[in-house]
């Protein structure tokens, strides 16, 4: 996935100091501003009691300031970053189906088991709960500069970068419905998006190369079909057309009685 890995600078240990140093830089501050602006559009759509951020990103709960739920909290992965608790994102100390919204700000990229992180997020989410995933675009300018050794050396590159397509595939397997995908970038924030009266714009042409993205997904609730279960339970090896028709008639009458 990283053809220029030989040119990449030596990895810097991921700790509180290196993360804080990068987030205090002009580029880090601008990225947090853009991500906060995107979240201000979508977080108020979460109704319920709890919204949970999994992962240390930003300062404390600044990314959750636009939440309108009764409570929000941060489970961090780095110490002393304003978190309410600290835990492995693959093993959350949270009850199943107890959270109405989950935010993963670059959490998958710094995890050795991103699939398990998504499974944990799906586990703690209530039915029809919302999931928000922030990530770096593998084909964005920031990542490409990291690959050829021109990135910000004080900030450790993630374990791996994941594109929107792969994130969407993983979420589909976990019975999530993708409701929105947003691309944005610190590199060219001045490019306006396409308006209602335009079929295209420079921003839409460059959006596949935007540095960052936000994926919004909703947890699906599969309906329980009791009639289908009854029909499957009545299926037996049958010999003879007349007997088969009688069995089907019996199943239909039982379904109507329900």
PDB file of N, CA and C in Angstrom, residues 46-51 68-71 100:
ATOM      1  N   UNK A  46     -27.916  13.376  16.527  1.00  0.00           N
ATOM      2  CA  UNK A  46     -27.944  12.228  17.440  1.00  0.00           C
ATOM      3  C   UNK A  46     -28.882  12.548  18.595  1.00  0.00           C
ATOM      4  N   UNK A  47     -29.906  11.735  18.752  1.00  0.00           N
ATOM      5  CA  UNK A  47     -30.852  11.915  19.846  1.00  0.00           C
ATOM      6  C   UNK A  47     -30.677  10.775  20.850  1.00  0.00           C
ATOM      7  N   UNK A  48     -30.824  11.105  22.102  1.00  0.00           N
ATOM      8  CA  UNK A  48     -30.680  10.091  23.133  1.00  0.00           C
ATOM      9  C   UNK A  48     -29.929  10.628  24.333  1.00  0.00           C
ATOM     10  N   UNK A  49     -29.200   9.744  24.985  1.00  0.00           N
ATOM     11  CA  UNK A  49     -28.543  10.105  26.237  1.00  0.00           C
ATOM     12  C   UNK A  49     -27.033  10.248  26.114  1.00  0.00           C
ATOM     13  N   UNK A  50     -26.379   9.379  25.356  1.00  0.00           N
ATOM     14  CA  UNK A  50     -24.921   9.315  25.420  1.00  0.00           C
ATOM     15  C   UNK A  50     -24.284   9.348  24.034  1.00  0.00           C
ATOM     16  N   UNK A  51     -23.210  10.124  23.919  1.00  0.00           N
ATOM     17  CA  UNK A  51     -22.315  10.099  22.760  1.00  0.00           C
ATOM     18  C   UNK A  51     -20.911   9.848  23.286  1.00  0.00           C
ATOM     19  N   UNK A  68     -25.965  17.380  21.448  1.00  0.00           N
ATOM     20  CA  UNK A  68     -27.163  17.817  22.150  1.00  0.00           C
ATOM     21  C   UNK A  68     -27.752  16.703  23.006  1.00  0.00           C
ATOM     22  N   UNK A  69     -26.986  15.660  23.216  1.00  0.00           N
ATOM     23  CA  UNK A  69     -27.432  14.589  24.101  1.00  0.00           C
ATOM     24  C   UNK A  69     -27.206  14.994  25.557  1.00  0.00           C
ATOM     25  N   UNK A  70     -27.759  14.207  26.465  1.00  0.00           N
ATOM     26  CA  UNK A  70     -27.635  14.536  27.880  1.00  0.00           C
ATOM     27  C   UNK A  70     -26.204  14.399  28.383  1.00  0.00           C
ATOM     28  N   UNK A  71     -25.435  13.531  27.758  1.00  0.00           N
ATOM     29  CA  UNK A  71     -24.098  13.258  28.267  1.00  0.00           C
ATOM     30  C   UNK A  71     -23.184  12.881  27.116  1.00  0.00           C
ATOM     31  N   UNK A 100     -25.691   6.152  22.092  1.00  0.00           N
ATOM     32  CA  UNK A 100     -26.478   6.575  20.927  1.00  0.00           C
ATOM     33  C   UNK A 100     -25.616   7.067  19.772  1.00  0.00           C
TER      34      UNK A 100
END
